[in-house]
CSV table of C-alpha atoms and ligand atoms in Angstrom, one decimal:
chain,number,residue,atom,x,y,z
A,148,MET,CA,24.5,68.8,79.5
A,149,LYS,CA,22.8,65.5,80.3
A,150,CYS,CA,19.3,64.1,79.4
A,151,ILE,CA,17.0,64.6,82.2
A,152,LYS,CA,15.1,61.4,81.5
A,153,CYS,CA,18.1,58.9,80.9
A,154,GLY,CA,21.3,60.6,81.9
A,155,GLU,CA,22.9,60.2,78.4
A,156,LYS,CA,24.4,63.3,76.5
A,157,ALA,CA,21.5,65.6,75.7
A,158,VAL,CA,21.3,66.8,72.1
A,159,ILE,CA,18.8,69.6,72.6
A,160,HIS,CA,17.9,72.0,75.4
A,161,LEU,CA,14.4,73.4,75.4
A,162,ARG,CA,14.9,76.7,76.8
A,163,GLN,CA,11.2,77.7,76.8
A,164,HIS,CA,10.8,74.6,79.3
A,165,ASN,CA,13.5,75.7,81.9
A,166,THR,CA,15.7,72.7,82.4
A,167,LEU,CA,14.6,70.4,79.9
A,168,ALA,CA,17.5,68.8,78.1
A,169,LEU,CA,16.9,65.7,76.0
A,170,CYS,CA,19.0,63.1,74.2
A,171,LYS,CA,18.0,62.1,70.6
A,172,GLU,CA,15.8,59.1,71.5
A,173,ASP,CA,14.0,61.0,74.4
A,174,PHE,CA,13.5,63.9,72.2
A,175,LEU,CA,12.1,61.8,69.2
A,176,ALA,CA,9.7,60.4,71.7
A,177,TRP,CA,8.9,63.6,73.4
A,178,VAL,CA,7.6,65.5,70.3
A,179,PRO,CA,5.0,62.8,69.6
A,180,GLU,CA,4.0,62.5,73.2
A,181,GLN,CA,3.6,66.4,73.2
A,182,THR,CA,1.5,66.3,70.0
A,183,GLN,CA,-0.8,63.7,71.3
A,184,ARG,CA,-1.2,65.6,74.5
A,185,PHE,CA,-2.5,68.7,72.5
A,186,ILE,CA,-4.6,66.6,70.2
A,187,GLU,CA,-6.5,65.3,73.2
A,188,LYS,CA,-6.4,68.7,75.1
A,189,TYR,CA,-8.0,70.4,72.3
A,190,ARG,CA,-10.2,67.6,71.2
A,191,MET,CA,-8.7,67.7,67.8
A,192,PHE,CA,-9.8,64.3,66.4
A,193,GLY,CA,-9.7,60.7,67.6
A,194,ARG,CA,-8.4,57.3,66.6
A,195,ASP,CA,-11.4,56.5,64.3
A,196,ASP,CA,-11.2,59.8,62.3
A,197,ARG,CA,-9.7,60.1,58.8
A,198,ALA,CA,-7.3,62.8,58.8
A,199,LEU,CA,-6.2,64.6,55.4
A,200,VAL,CA,-2.8,66.1,56.2
A,201,ALA,CA,-1.7,69.2,54.1
A,202,VAL,CA,1.9,68.6,53.1
A,203,SER,CA,3.9,71.3,51.4
A,204,GLY,CA,7.2,69.2,51.4
A,205,GLY,CA,8.6,71.6,54.2
A,206,LYS,CA,9.6,70.3,57.8
A,207,ASP,CA,6.6,71.0,59.6
A,208,SER,CA,4.1,69.3,57.6
A,209,LEU,CA,6.3,66.2,56.9
A,210,SER,CA,7.3,66.0,60.4
A,211,LEU,CA,3.5,66.3,61.4
A,212,TRP,CA,2.6,63.6,59.1
A,213,ASP,CA,5.6,61.4,60.4
A,214,ILE,CA,4.1,61.9,64.0
A,215,LEU,CA,0.5,61.1,63.3
A,216,TRP,CA,1.5,58.0,61.3
A,217,ARG,CA,3.9,56.9,64.1
A,218,LEU,CA,1.0,57.7,66.7
A,219,GLY,CA,-1.2,55.4,64.7
A,220,TYR,CA,-3.7,57.9,63.2
A,221,SER,CA,-5.4,57.1,59.7
A,222,THR,CA,-3.8,59.7,57.5
A,223,THR,CA,-3.6,60.6,53.7
A,224,GLY,CA,-1.5,63.3,52.6
A,225,LEU,CA,-2.8,66.1,50.3
A,226,TYR,CA,-0.2,68.1,48.3
A,227,ILE,CA,-1.1,71.1,46.2
A,228,GLY,CA,1.0,71.9,43.3
A,229,LEU,CA,1.2,75.7,43.0
A,230,GLY,CA,3.5,75.8,39.9
A,231,ILE,CA,6.1,77.9,41.6
A,232,ASP,CA,9.7,77.8,40.2
A,233,GLY,CA,11.6,80.8,41.4
A,234,GLY,CA,14.6,79.5,39.7
A,235,ILE,CA,15.0,76.7,42.2
A,236,GLY,CA,12.2,74.4,40.8
A,237,TYR,CA,10.5,75.0,44.1
A,238,SER,CA,7.1,73.3,43.4
A,239,ASP,CA,8.7,70.2,41.6
A,240,THR,CA,11.2,69.7,44.5
A,241,SER,CA,8.5,69.9,47.0
A,242,LEU,CA,6.3,67.4,45.2
A,243,LYS,CA,9.2,64.9,45.0
A,244,MET,CA,9.8,65.2,48.8
A,245,CYS,CA,6.4,64.6,49.4
A,246,GLU,CA,6.2,61.4,47.1
A,247,LYS,CA,9.5,60.1,48.5
A,248,PHE,CA,8.2,60.5,52.0
A,249,ALA,CA,4.8,58.9,51.2
A,250,ALA,CA,6.3,55.9,49.5
A,251,GLU,CA,8.8,55.3,52.1
A,252,ARG,CA,6.0,54.8,54.7
A,253,GLY,CA,3.5,53.1,52.3
A,254,LEU,CA,1.2,56.1,53.0
A,255,GLN,CA,-1.3,57.5,50.3
A,256,LEU,CA,-0.5,61.0,48.9
A,257,GLN,CA,-3.3,62.9,46.9
A,258,VAL,CA,-2.0,65.4,44.6
A,259,VAL,CA,-4.0,68.3,43.2
A,260,ASP,CA,-2.3,70.5,40.6
A,261,ALA,CA,-3.7,74.0,40.7
A,262,PRO,CA,-2.3,74.9,37.0
A,263,ALA,CA,-3.8,72.0,35.5
A,264,GLU,CA,-7.1,72.4,37.4
A,265,TYR,CA,-7.6,76.3,37.0
A,266,GLY,CA,-5.5,77.2,33.9
A,267,GLY,CA,-2.5,79.0,35.4
A,268,THR,CA,0.3,78.8,38.0
A,269,ILE,CA,-0.1,80.8,41.0
A,270,PRO,CA,2.3,83.5,39.7
A,271,GLU,CA,0.2,83.6,36.5
A,272,LEU,CA,-3.3,83.6,38.2
A,273,SER,CA,-1.9,86.4,40.4
A,274,GLU,CA,-0.5,88.4,37.5
A,275,SER,CA,-3.8,88.3,35.7
A,276,THR,CA,-5.9,89.0,38.6
A,277,HIS,CA,-3.8,91.9,40.2
A,278,ARG,CA,-1.6,92.9,37.3
A,279,GLY,CA,1.7,92.7,39.4
A,280,ARG,CA,0.2,95.1,42.1
A,281,LYS,CA,0.4,92.4,44.7
A,282,LYS,CA,2.6,89.5,45.7
A,283,PRO,CA,1.2,86.0,44.7
A,284,CYS,CA,0.4,85.1,48.3
A,285,ALA,CA,-3.1,86.7,48.3
A,286,VAL,CA,-4.1,84.4,45.4
A,287,CYS,CA,-2.1,81.5,46.7
A,288,GLY,CA,-3.9,81.6,50.0
A,289,LEU,CA,-7.3,81.6,48.3
A,290,VAL,CA,-6.3,78.6,46.1
A,291,LYS,CA,-4.9,76.6,48.9
A,292,ARG,CA,-7.9,77.1,51.0
A,293,HIS,CA,-10.4,76.3,48.3
A,294,ILE,CA,-8.5,73.1,47.3
A,295,MET,CA,-7.9,72.0,50.8
A,296,ASN,CA,-11.7,72.3,51.8
A,297,ARG,CA,-12.8,70.8,48.6
A,298,ALA,CA,-10.5,67.7,48.8
A,299,ALA,CA,-11.3,67.2,52.5
A,300,ARG,CA,-15.1,67.4,51.7
A,301,GLU,CA,-15.2,65.3,48.5
A,302,GLY,CA,-12.8,62.8,50.1
A,303,GLY,CA,-15.2,62.4,53.1
A,304,TYR,CA,-12.4,63.2,55.6
A,305,ASP,CA,-13.2,64.0,59.2
A,306,VAL,CA,-10.6,66.6,59.7
A,307,LEU,CA,-8.0,68.6,57.6
A,308,VAL,CA,-4.7,68.8,59.5
A,309,THR,CA,-1.9,71.5,58.8
A,310,GLY,CA,1.7,71.8,60.4
A,311,HIS,CA,1.4,75.2,61.8
A,312,ASN,CA,3.7,75.6,64.8
A,313,LEU,CA,3.8,77.7,67.7
A,314,ASP,CA,6.0,80.4,65.8
A,315,ASP,CA,3.3,80.5,63.0
A,316,GLU,CA,0.3,80.9,65.5
A,317,ALA,CA,2.3,83.3,67.6
A,318,SER,CA,3.1,85.5,64.6
A,319,ILE,CA,-0.5,85.2,63.5
A,320,LEU,CA,-1.5,86.3,67.1
A,321,MET,CA,1.0,89.2,67.0
A,322,ALA,CA,-0.6,90.5,63.6
A,323,ASN,CA,-3.9,90.1,64.6
A,324,THR,CA,-3.3,91.9,68.1
A,325,LEU,CA,-1.3,94.8,66.8
A,326,ASN,CA,-4.1,95.5,64.3
A,327,TRP,CA,-7.0,94.5,66.7
A,328,ILE,CA,-8.6,92.2,64.1
A,329,SER,CA,-11.3,90.9,66.3
A,330,GLY,CA,-13.0,88.4,63.9
A,331,TYR,CA,-9.6,86.6,63.5
A,332,LEU,CA,-8.8,86.8,67.3
A,333,LEU,CA,-12.3,85.3,67.8
A,334,ARG,CA,-11.5,82.3,65.5
A,335,GLN,CA,-7.9,81.6,66.5
A,336,TRP,CA,-7.8,78.2,68.1
A,337,PRO,CA,-5.9,74.9,67.7
A,338,VAL,CA,-9.0,73.2,66.2
A,339,LEU,CA,-11.8,74.8,64.3
A,340,GLU,CA,-15.3,73.0,64.1
A,341,ALA,CA,-16.8,72.0,60.9
A,342,GLY,CA,-19.2,74.9,59.9
A,343,PRO,CA,-22.4,75.3,57.7
A,344,GLY,CA,-22.0,74.8,54.0
A,345,GLY,CA,-19.6,72.0,54.1
A,346,LEU,CA,-16.7,73.8,56.0
A,347,VAL,CA,-14.6,71.1,57.2
A,348,ARG,CA,-13.0,70.7,60.6
A,349,LYS,CA,-9.4,72.0,60.8
A,350,ALA,CA,-6.8,71.0,63.3
A,351,LYS,CA,-3.3,72.3,64.0
A,352,PRO,CA,-1.6,69.5,66.2
A,353,LEU,CA,1.9,71.3,66.2
A,354,CYS,CA,0.6,74.7,67.5
A,355,ARG,CA,2.4,74.4,70.7
A,356,LEU,CA,5.8,73.3,69.4
A,357,TYR,CA,8.5,75.7,68.4
A,358,GLU,CA,9.7,75.9,64.9
A,359,ARG,CA,13.2,75.3,66.2
A,360,ASP,CA,12.1,72.1,67.7
A,361,MET,CA,10.3,71.0,64.6
A,362,ALA,CA,13.3,71.5,62.6
A,363,ALA,CA,15.3,69.5,65.0
A,364,TYR,CA,12.7,66.8,65.0
A,365,ALA,CA,13.0,66.6,61.2
A,366,LEU,CA,16.7,66.6,61.2
A,367,LEU,CA,17.2,63.9,63.9
A,368,ARG,CA,14.4,61.8,62.4
A,369,GLY,CA,16.2,61.9,59.1
A,370,ILE,CA,13.2,63.4,57.3
A,371,GLU,CA,14.3,64.9,53.9
A,372,TYR,CA,12.3,68.1,53.3
A,373,VAL,CA,12.7,71.3,51.0
A,374,TYR,CA,15.1,73.6,52.8
A,375,GLU,CA,14.4,76.6,50.6
A,376,GLU,CA,11.5,78.7,51.6
A,377,CYS,CA,8.9,79.6,48.6
A,378,PRO,CA,10.7,82.5,46.7
A,379,TYR,CA,7.7,84.8,47.5
A,380,SER,CA,7.9,84.4,51.4
A,381,HIS,CA,10.8,87.0,51.4
A,382,GLY,CA,9.7,90.2,53.2
A,383,SER,CA,6.3,89.0,54.1
A,384,LYS,CA,4.6,90.3,57.1
A,385,SER,CA,4.4,87.0,58.9
A,386,LEU,CA,8.4,86.8,58.7
A,387,PHE,CA,8.7,90.3,60.1
A,388,TYR,CA,6.4,89.3,63.0
A,389,LYS,CA,8.4,86.0,63.3
A,390,GLU,CA,11.6,87.9,63.6
A,391,MET,CA,10.2,90.3,66.2
A,392,LEU,CA,9.1,87.4,68.3
A,393,ASN,CA,12.6,85.7,67.8
A,394,ARG,CA,14.2,88.8,69.3
A,395,LEU,CA,11.9,88.8,72.2
A,396,GLU,CA,12.5,85.1,72.9
A,397,ALA,CA,16.4,85.8,72.7
A,398,GLU,CA,15.9,88.3,75.5
A,399,ARG,CA,13.3,86.1,77.4
A,400,PRO,CA,13.2,82.4,76.6
A,401,GLY,CA,9.6,81.3,76.7
A,402,ALA,CA,8.2,84.7,75.8
A,403,LYS,CA,6.8,83.4,72.5
A,404,MET,CA,5.1,80.4,74.2
A,405,SER,CA,3.6,82.4,77.0
A,406,PHE,CA,2.3,85.1,74.5
A,407,TYR,CA,0.3,82.3,72.7
A,408,VAL,CA,-0.5,79.9,75.5
A,409,ALA,CA,-1.7,82.8,77.7
A,410,PHE,CA,-4.0,83.9,74.9
A,411,LEU,CA,-5.5,80.4,74.6
A,412,GLU,CA,-5.9,80.3,78.4
A,413,ALA,CA,-7.7,83.7,78.6
A,414,LYS,CA,-10.0,82.3,75.8
A,415,GLU,CA,-10.6,79.3,77.7
A,416,GLN,CA,-11.6,81.5,80.8
A,417,GLY,CA,-14.1,83.4,79.0
A,418,LEU,CA,-12.4,86.1,76.9
A,419,PHE,CA,-14.8,86.6,74.0
A,420,ALA,CA,-17.2,84.2,75.3
A,421,SER,CA,-20.2,86.4,74.9
A,422,SER,CA,-19.4,87.1,71.2
A,423,THR,CA,-20.7,84.9,68.5
A,424,ASP,CA,-18.6,84.8,65.3
A,425,PRO,CA,-20.5,87.0,62.9
A,426,ALA,CA,-18.7,85.4,60.0
A,427,LEU,CA,-20.1,82.0,60.7
A,428,GLU,CA,-23.5,83.3,60.6
A,429,ARG,CA,-22.9,84.7,57.1
A,430,LEU,CA,-21.6,81.2,55.7
A,431,HIS,CA,-23.6,80.0,52.7
A,432,ASN,CA,-22.5,78.1,49.5
A,433,CYS,CA,-21.0,79.9,46.6
A,434,PRO,CA,-23.7,79.6,43.9
A,435,SER,CA,-20.8,78.9,41.3
A,436,CYS,CA,-18.6,76.2,43.2
A,437,GLY,CA,-20.4,75.2,46.0
A,438,GLN,CA,-18.0,75.8,48.8
A,439,PRO,CA,-18.8,77.7,51.9
A,440,THR,CA,-18.2,81.5,51.7
A,441,THR,CA,-19.1,84.4,53.7
A,442,ALA,CA,-19.0,86.8,50.8
A,443,PRO,CA,-22.3,88.0,49.5
A,444,GLY,CA,-22.8,86.2,46.1
A,445,GLY,CA,-19.8,84.3,44.6
A,446,CYS,CA,-16.8,83.2,46.9
A,447,ALA,CA,-13.4,85.2,46.5
A,448,PHE,CA,-11.8,82.1,44.8
A,449,CYS,CA,-14.5,82.1,42.0
A,450,ARG,CA,-14.2,86.0,41.7
A,451,MET,CA,-10.3,85.7,41.5
A,452,LEU,CA,-10.8,82.9,38.8
A,453,ALA,CA,-13.3,85.0,36.8
A,454,LYS,CA,-10.9,88.1,36.8
A,455,ALA,CA,-7.9,85.9,35.8
A,456,VAL,CA,-9.5,84.5,32.6
B,169,LIG,S1,3.5,79.3,49.2
B,169,LIG,FE1,2.2,80.8,48.4
B,169,LIG,FE2,3.4,80.8,50.6
B,169,LIG,FE3,4.6,81.0,48.6
B,169,LIG,S2,3.3,82.2,47.3
B,169,LIG,FE4,3.1,83.1,49.3
B,169,LIG,S3,1.6,82.0,50.3
B,169,LIG,S4,5.2,82.4,50.2
B,169,LIG,S5,3.0,80.0,52.7
B,170,LIG,ZN1,-17.0,79.7,44.5
């Protein structure tokens, strides 16, 4: 198969885009072009904005950082140490990948170590909060959201950027639709505006790029990333929905994309237009940590910490 742009040998065939086959060079140019297109389409951020990029050491977040850097945006990385080992030194390896990536490009990386700040690794905090009744992911999500918002706010960044790709977004949409979680459906969008109480603007520039294509980008660009998934991700609901969508995609190439993109278009055309997000109206500052929360009284993060100690 030949590259439709230059006629050289194609290395990738994007089945979701019908006939799009590209050679290495054109594919490496196409991914940033697409990213830029969606940054503009959804008005995520501009050239003068300072972006804090949440990096985990995985292919999506490091590729995103690489793309934004190549596109000339002003970026700083944020790595959150979770203290997860899983027999593979998961957190240590992830940090090393992020440090190496930043050093090679002369970029700044901010590291926040959750165990040092909050007195326990994520598995430890989870164990003392839920006594083994839940996977650490609930606590992990709380801690990451808390730290990301705090770091972006304290650092005076205009936007917090994450590497969620189309597979992530489609699986979130699938979960929210199967359970008709209207609040989440109302909020799901490529960019979330800053909110009251210091809630920072968030953007997902890769939201319309397939996970498979991001893996190809990282590989062809020579980005070193952690291949292992977090040991706690096995058996998660999001993986289950991703597998379902992959089965659908195998039968009908492009199904994943049309599921997500048609949702975005429906929203643009006014689906949910009359509803205001009730959660936003409840936002106030947590009396203990000062971060925005919708929970009455203290935020979920502070309640979790209080239980853990
Ligand atoms: S890092 Fe944390 Fe994920 Fe690991 S403990 Fe669960 S939530 S699976 S994205
Ligand atoms: Zn709090």
